[in-house]
mmCIF file with all atom_site columns, C-alpha atoms in Angstrom:
data_model
loop_
_atom_site.group_PDB
_atom_site.id
_atom_site.type_symbol
_atom_site.label_atom_id
_atom_site.label_alt_id
_atom_site.label_comp_id
_atom_site.label_asym_id
_atom_site.label_entity_id
_atom_site.label_seq_id
_atom_site.pdbx_PDB_ins_code
_atom_site.Cartn_x
_atom_site.Cartn_y
_atom_site.Cartn_z
_atom_site.occupancy
_atom_site.B_iso_or_equiv
_atom_site.pdbx_formal_charge
_atom_site.auth_seq_id
_atom_site.auth_comp_id
_atom_site.auth_asym_id
_atom_site.auth_atom_id
_atom_site.pdbx_PDB_model_num
ATOM 1   C CA . MET A 1 1   ? 59.931 46.980 -0.024  1.00 47.00 ? 1   MET A CA 1
ATOM 2   C CA . SER A 1 2   ? 62.153 45.323 -2.654  1.00 49.00 ? 2   SER A CA 1
ATOM 3   C CA . HIS A 1 3   ? 63.850 47.054 -5.400  1.00 57.00 ? 3   HIS A CA 1
ATOM 4   C CA . ARG A 1 4   ? 66.330 46.039 -8.118  1.00 64.00 ? 4   ARG A CA 1
ATOM 5   C CA . ILE A 1 5   ? 68.373 48.536 -8.838  1.00 62.00 ? 5   ILE A CA 1
ATOM 6   C CA . THR A 1 6   ? 71.385 48.196 -11.448 1.00 73.00 ? 6   THR A CA 1
ATOM 7   C CA . SER A 1 7   ? 75.093 48.608 -10.273 1.00 80.00 ? 7   SER A CA 1
ATOM 8   C CA . GLY A 1 8   ? 76.689 52.292 -10.172 1.00 89.00 ? 8   GLY A CA 1
ATOM 9   C CA . ASN A 1 9   ? 75.506 55.339 -8.816  1.00 94.00 ? 9   ASN A CA 1
ATOM 10  C CA . ARG A 1 10  ? 72.111 57.185 -8.631  1.00 95.00 ? 10  ARG A CA 1
ATOM 11  C CA . LEU A 1 11  ? 70.840 60.357 -8.220  1.00 96.00 ? 11  LEU A CA 1
ATOM 12  C CA . LEU A 1 12  ? 68.400 59.888 -4.601  1.00 97.00 ? 12  LEU A CA 1
ATOM 13  C CA . PHE A 1 13  ? 67.974 63.139 -3.870  1.00 97.00 ? 13  PHE A CA 1
ATOM 14  C CA . VAL A 1 14  ? 69.248 66.673 -5.163  1.00 98.00 ? 14  VAL A CA 1
ATOM 15  C CA . THR A 1 15  ? 67.951 70.564 -4.189  1.00 97.00 ? 15  THR A CA 1
ATOM 16  C CA . GLU A 1 16  ? 66.846 72.733 -6.398  1.00 94.00 ? 16  GLU A CA 1
ATOM 17  C CA . PRO A 1 17  ? 69.026 74.773 -8.643  1.00 92.00 ? 17  PRO A CA 1
ATOM 18  C CA . GLY A 1 18  ? 68.716 77.985 -7.344  1.00 89.00 ? 18  GLY A CA 1
ATOM 19  C CA . GLY A 1 19  ? 69.543 75.856 -3.573  1.00 92.00 ? 19  GLY A CA 1
ATOM 20  C CA . GLN A 1 20  ? 67.413 76.118 -0.472  1.00 96.00 ? 20  GLN A CA 1
ATOM 21  C CA . VAL A 1 21  ? 67.339 79.369 1.141   1.00 96.00 ? 21  VAL A CA 1
ATOM 22  C CA . ILE A 1 22  ? 67.123 79.403 5.222   1.00 97.00 ? 22  ILE A CA 1
ATOM 23  C CA . GLU A 1 23  ? 66.173 82.450 7.155   1.00 95.00 ? 23  GLU A CA 1
ATOM 24  C CA . GLU A 1 24  ? 68.237 82.873 10.096  1.00 93.00 ? 24  GLU A CA 1
ATOM 25  C CA . GLY A 1 25  ? 67.182 80.979 13.052  1.00 93.00 ? 25  GLY A CA 1
ATOM 26  C CA . GLN A 1 26  ? 64.962 78.620 11.171  1.00 96.00 ? 26  GLN A CA 1
ATOM 27  C CA . THR A 1 27  ? 65.391 74.505 10.190  1.00 96.00 ? 27  THR A CA 1
ATOM 28  C CA . VAL A 1 28  ? 64.080 73.274 6.860   1.00 97.00 ? 28  VAL A CA 1
ATOM 29  C CA . ASP A 1 29  ? 63.297 69.787 6.358   1.00 96.00 ? 29  ASP A CA 1
ATOM 30  C CA . LEU A 1 30  ? 65.320 69.109 2.864   1.00 97.00 ? 30  LEU A CA 1
ATOM 31  C CA . THR A 1 31  ? 63.801 66.169 2.281   1.00 95.00 ? 31  THR A CA 1
ATOM 32  C CA . GLU A 1 32  ? 59.650 67.178 3.108   1.00 94.00 ? 32  GLU A CA 1
ATOM 33  C CA . GLU A 1 33  ? 58.479 65.286 0.101   1.00 95.00 ? 33  GLU A CA 1
ATOM 34  C CA . TYR A 1 34  ? 59.888 62.035 1.335   1.00 93.00 ? 34  TYR A CA 1
ATOM 35  C CA . PRO A 1 35  ? 58.098 61.244 4.787   1.00 90.00 ? 35  PRO A CA 1
ATOM 36  C CA . ALA A 1 36  ? 59.283 58.176 5.164   1.00 91.00 ? 36  ALA A CA 1
ATOM 37  C CA . GLY A 1 37  ? 62.793 59.363 4.386   1.00 93.00 ? 37  GLY A CA 1
ATOM 38  C CA . ILE A 1 38  ? 64.854 58.771 1.171   1.00 96.00 ? 38  ILE A CA 1
ATOM 39  C CA . ASP A 1 39  ? 64.842 55.366 0.477   1.00 95.00 ? 39  ASP A CA 1
ATOM 40  C CA . VAL A 1 40  ? 68.332 54.071 0.570   1.00 95.00 ? 40  VAL A CA 1
ATOM 41  C CA . SER A 1 41  ? 67.703 50.348 0.855   1.00 91.00 ? 41  SER A CA 1
ATOM 42  C CA . PRO A 1 42  ? 68.520 49.237 -2.106  1.00 93.00 ? 42  PRO A CA 1
ATOM 43  C CA . PHE A 1 43  ? 71.848 50.620 -2.269  1.00 95.00 ? 43  PHE A CA 1
ATOM 44  C CA . TYR A 1 44  ? 75.654 49.096 -0.185  1.00 94.00 ? 44  TYR A CA 1
ATOM 45  C CA . THR A 1 45  ? 76.825 52.978 0.379   1.00 97.00 ? 45  THR A CA 1
ATOM 46  C CA . ILE A 1 46  ? 75.627 56.309 0.315   1.00 97.00 ? 46  ILE A CA 1
ATOM 47  C CA . ARG A 1 47  ? 77.315 59.767 -0.294  1.00 98.00 ? 47  ARG A CA 1
ATOM 48  C CA . VAL A 1 48  ? 76.289 63.104 0.527   1.00 98.00 ? 48  VAL A CA 1
ATOM 49  C CA . ALA A 1 49  ? 77.751 66.164 -0.558  1.00 98.00 ? 49  ALA A CA 1
ATOM 50  C CA . GLY A 1 50  ? 76.625 69.845 -0.021  1.00 98.00 ? 50  GLY A CA 1
ATOM 51  C CA . GLY A 1 51  ? 77.503 73.370 0.667   1.00 98.00 ? 51  GLY A CA 1
ATOM 52  C CA . ASN A 1 52  ? 77.206 76.510 1.784   1.00 97.00 ? 52  ASN A CA 1
ATOM 53  C CA . ARG A 1 53  ? 76.749 79.338 -0.998  1.00 97.00 ? 53  ARG A CA 1
ATOM 54  C CA . VAL A 1 54  ? 79.396 82.038 -0.641  1.00 96.00 ? 54  VAL A CA 1
ATOM 55  C CA . VAL A 1 55  ? 76.756 85.098 -0.338  1.00 95.00 ? 55  VAL A CA 1
ATOM 56  C CA . SER A 1 56  ? 74.861 83.227 2.785   1.00 95.00 ? 56  SER A CA 1
ATOM 57  C CA . GLU A 1 57  ? 75.481 85.459 5.788   1.00 95.00 ? 57  GLU A CA 1
ATOM 58  C CA . GLY A 1 58  ? 76.137 82.424 8.660   1.00 95.00 ? 58  GLY A CA 1
ATOM 59  C CA . ALA A 1 59  ? 77.048 79.056 9.218   1.00 96.00 ? 59  ALA A CA 1
ATOM 60  C CA . VAL A 1 60  ? 74.317 76.325 8.780   1.00 97.00 ? 60  VAL A CA 1
ATOM 61  C CA . THR A 1 61  ? 73.976 72.707 10.284  1.00 98.00 ? 61  THR A CA 1
ATOM 62  C CA . PHE A 1 62  ? 72.986 70.196 8.196   1.00 98.00 ? 62  PHE A CA 1
ATOM 63  C CA . LYS A 1 63  ? 71.406 66.964 10.477  1.00 97.00 ? 63  LYS A CA 1
ATOM 64  C CA . LEU A 1 64  ? 71.088 63.558 8.775   1.00 97.00 ? 64  LEU A CA 1
ATOM 65  C CA . LEU A 1 65  ? 68.424 61.484 10.433  1.00 95.00 ? 65  LEU A CA 1
ATOM 66  C CA . MET A 1 66  ? 68.014 57.459 10.047  1.00 92.00 ? 66  MET A CA 1
ATOM 67  C CA . LYS A 1 67  ? 64.320 57.163 9.464   1.00 88.00 ? 67  LYS A CA 1
ATOM 68  C CA . VAL A 1 68  ? 62.156 54.464 10.492  1.00 83.00 ? 68  VAL A CA 1
ATOM 69  C CA . ASN A 1 69  ? 58.387 53.855 9.850   1.00 81.00 ? 69  ASN A CA 1
ATOM 70  C CA . GLN A 1 70  ? 57.930 57.562 9.147   1.00 75.00 ? 70  GLN A CA 1
ATOM 71  C CA . VAL A 1 71  ? 59.927 58.889 12.164  1.00 75.00 ? 71  VAL A CA 1
ATOM 72  C CA . SER A 1 72  ? 63.140 60.368 12.613  1.00 73.00 ? 72  SER A CA 1
ATOM 73  C CA . PHE A 1 73  ? 64.964 57.342 14.881  1.00 79.00 ? 73  PHE A CA 1
ATOM 74  C CA . LEU A 1 74  ? 68.684 58.103 15.542  1.00 91.00 ? 74  LEU A CA 1
ATOM 75  C CA . THR A 1 75  ? 71.171 60.801 14.138  1.00 93.00 ? 75  THR A CA 1
ATOM 76  C CA . LEU A 1 76  ? 73.923 59.714 11.617  1.00 94.00 ? 76  LEU A CA 1
ATOM 77  C CA . ASP A 1 77  ? 75.532 62.791 11.291  1.00 97.00 ? 77  ASP A CA 1
ATOM 78  C CA . GLN A 1 78  ? 75.830 66.475 12.132  1.00 98.00 ? 78  GLN A CA 1
ATOM 79  C CA . ILE A 1 79  ? 77.661 68.601 9.727   1.00 98.00 ? 79  ILE A CA 1
ATOM 80  C CA . THR A 1 80  ? 78.081 72.339 10.212  1.00 98.00 ? 80  THR A CA 1
ATOM 81  C CA . VAL A 1 81  ? 79.454 74.692 7.169   1.00 98.00 ? 81  VAL A CA 1
ATOM 82  C CA . TYR A 1 82  ? 80.323 78.398 6.751   1.00 97.00 ? 82  TYR A CA 1
ATOM 83  C CA . PRO A 1 83  ? 79.935 80.266 4.087   1.00 97.00 ? 83  PRO A CA 1
ATOM 84  C CA . GLY A 1 84  ? 81.871 79.380 0.930   1.00 97.00 ? 84  GLY A CA 1
ATOM 85  C CA . GLU A 1 85  ? 82.087 75.625 2.689   1.00 98.00 ? 85  GLU A CA 1
ATOM 86  C CA . ARG A 1 86  ? 81.451 72.673 1.358   1.00 98.00 ? 86  ARG A CA 1
ATOM 87  C CA . PHE A 1 87  ? 81.391 68.955 2.784   1.00 98.00 ? 87  PHE A CA 1
ATOM 88  C CA . ASN A 1 88  ? 81.577 65.626 0.700   1.00 98.00 ? 88  ASN A CA 1
ATOM 89  C CA . ARG A 1 89  ? 80.779 62.296 2.705   1.00 98.00 ? 89  ARG A CA 1
ATOM 90  C CA . THR A 1 90  ? 80.156 58.591 2.579   1.00 97.00 ? 90  THR A CA 1
ATOM 91  C CA . TYR A 1 91  ? 78.403 56.477 4.275   1.00 97.00 ? 91  TYR A CA 1
ATOM 92  C CA . ASN A 1 92  ? 77.624 52.733 4.452   1.00 94.00 ? 92  ASN A CA 1
ATOM 93  C CA . VAL A 1 93  ? 73.728 52.801 4.158   1.00 90.00 ? 93  VAL A CA 1
ATOM 94  C CA . PRO A 1 94  ? 72.106 53.630 7.759   1.00 79.00 ? 94  PRO A CA 1
ATOM 95  C CA . GLY A 1 95  ? 68.966 51.556 7.525   1.00 84.00 ? 95  GLY A CA 1
ATOM 96  C CA . LEU A 1 96  ? 65.786 51.987 5.295   1.00 90.00 ? 96  LEU A CA 1
ATOM 97  C CA . GLY A 1 97  ? 65.146 55.858 5.018   1.00 94.00 ? 97  GLY A CA 1
ATOM 98  C CA . LEU A 1 98  ? 67.466 59.043 5.490   1.00 96.00 ? 98  LEU A CA 1
ATOM 99  C CA . GLY A 1 99  ? 66.133 62.763 6.835   1.00 95.00 ? 99  GLY A CA 1
ATOM 100 C CA . ILE A 1 100 ? 67.837 65.409 5.834   1.00 97.00 ? 100 ILE A CA 1
ATOM 101 C CA . LYS A 1 101 ? 67.360 69.306 8.277   1.00 97.00 ? 101 LYS A CA 1
ATOM 102 C CA . ALA A 1 102 ? 69.030 72.178 7.551   1.00 98.00 ? 102 ALA A CA 1
ATOM 103 C CA . GLU A 1 103 ? 69.616 75.042 10.187  1.00 97.00 ? 103 GLU A CA 1
ATOM 104 C CA . ALA A 1 104 ? 70.869 78.098 10.002  1.00 96.00 ? 104 ALA A CA 1
ATOM 105 C CA . GLU A 1 105 ? 72.024 79.802 13.207  1.00 93.00 ? 105 GLU A CA 1
ATOM 106 C CA . ASN A 1 106 ? 70.834 82.361 15.406  1.00 89.00 ? 106 ASN A CA 1
ATOM 107 C CA . GLY A 1 107 ? 71.523 86.287 13.926  1.00 84.00 ? 107 GLY A CA 1
ATOM 108 C CA . SER A 1 108 ? 73.261 85.270 10.749  1.00 77.00 ? 108 SER A CA 1
ATOM 109 C CA . GLY A 1 109 ? 70.249 86.466 8.075   1.00 90.00 ? 109 GLY A CA 1
ATOM 110 C CA . VAL A 1 110 ? 69.490 84.663 5.028   1.00 95.00 ? 110 VAL A CA 1
ATOM 111 C CA . ASP A 1 111 ? 71.359 81.625 4.253   1.00 96.00 ? 111 ASP A CA 1
ATOM 112 C CA . ALA A 1 112 ? 71.300 79.692 0.834   1.00 96.00 ? 112 ALA A CA 1
ATOM 113 C CA . VAL A 1 113 ? 72.619 75.715 0.596   1.00 98.00 ? 113 VAL A CA 1
ATOM 114 C CA . ASP A 1 114 ? 72.580 72.921 -1.793  1.00 98.00 ? 114 ASP A CA 1
ATOM 115 C CA . LEU A 1 115 ? 72.899 68.889 -0.849  1.00 98.00 ? 115 LEU A CA 1
ATOM 116 C CA . VAL A 1 116 ? 72.801 65.742 -3.448  1.00 98.00 ? 116 VAL A CA 1
ATOM 117 C CA . VAL A 1 117 ? 72.505 62.175 -2.418  1.00 98.00 ? 117 VAL A CA 1
ATOM 118 C CA . ILE A 1 118 ? 74.126 59.408 -4.347  1.00 98.00 ? 118 ILE A CA 1
ATOM 119 C CA . GLY A 1 119 ? 73.542 55.811 -3.944  1.00 96.00 ? 119 GLY A CA 1
ATOM 120 C CA . PHE A 1 120 ? 76.179 53.100 -4.750  1.00 96.00 ? 120 PHE A CA 1
ATOM 121 C CA . LYS A 1 121 ? 75.363 49.607 -5.648  1.00 90.00 ? 121 LYS A CA 1
ATOM 122 C CA . PHE A 1 122 ? 78.445 47.052 -6.808  1.00 80.00 ? 122 PHE A CA 1
#
């Protein structure tokens, strides 16, 4: 799959403006619309930024998954954020596709999260 991407930053994924709501103990596939994962292959690096909204009732764990042929292959990273916390990390491109899941802890009530993925090419 060959894509011609000009240099600079490109928005690859963002949650809806209201955020993604997750019930306690549930796991949500944030990238469900992308069976092969978010296509990160044309980029050198990606930036993943996200957060757990202040109104959330418990911790949420984001799982970044490398995908190959529409199958989750390896865990790239796992990040736990508590209500009001955010994260911002940069990675060398981990292959062809990136899947992201968010998991709310048991007994935490309802949580709301936001996430964005940006690709960078020189």
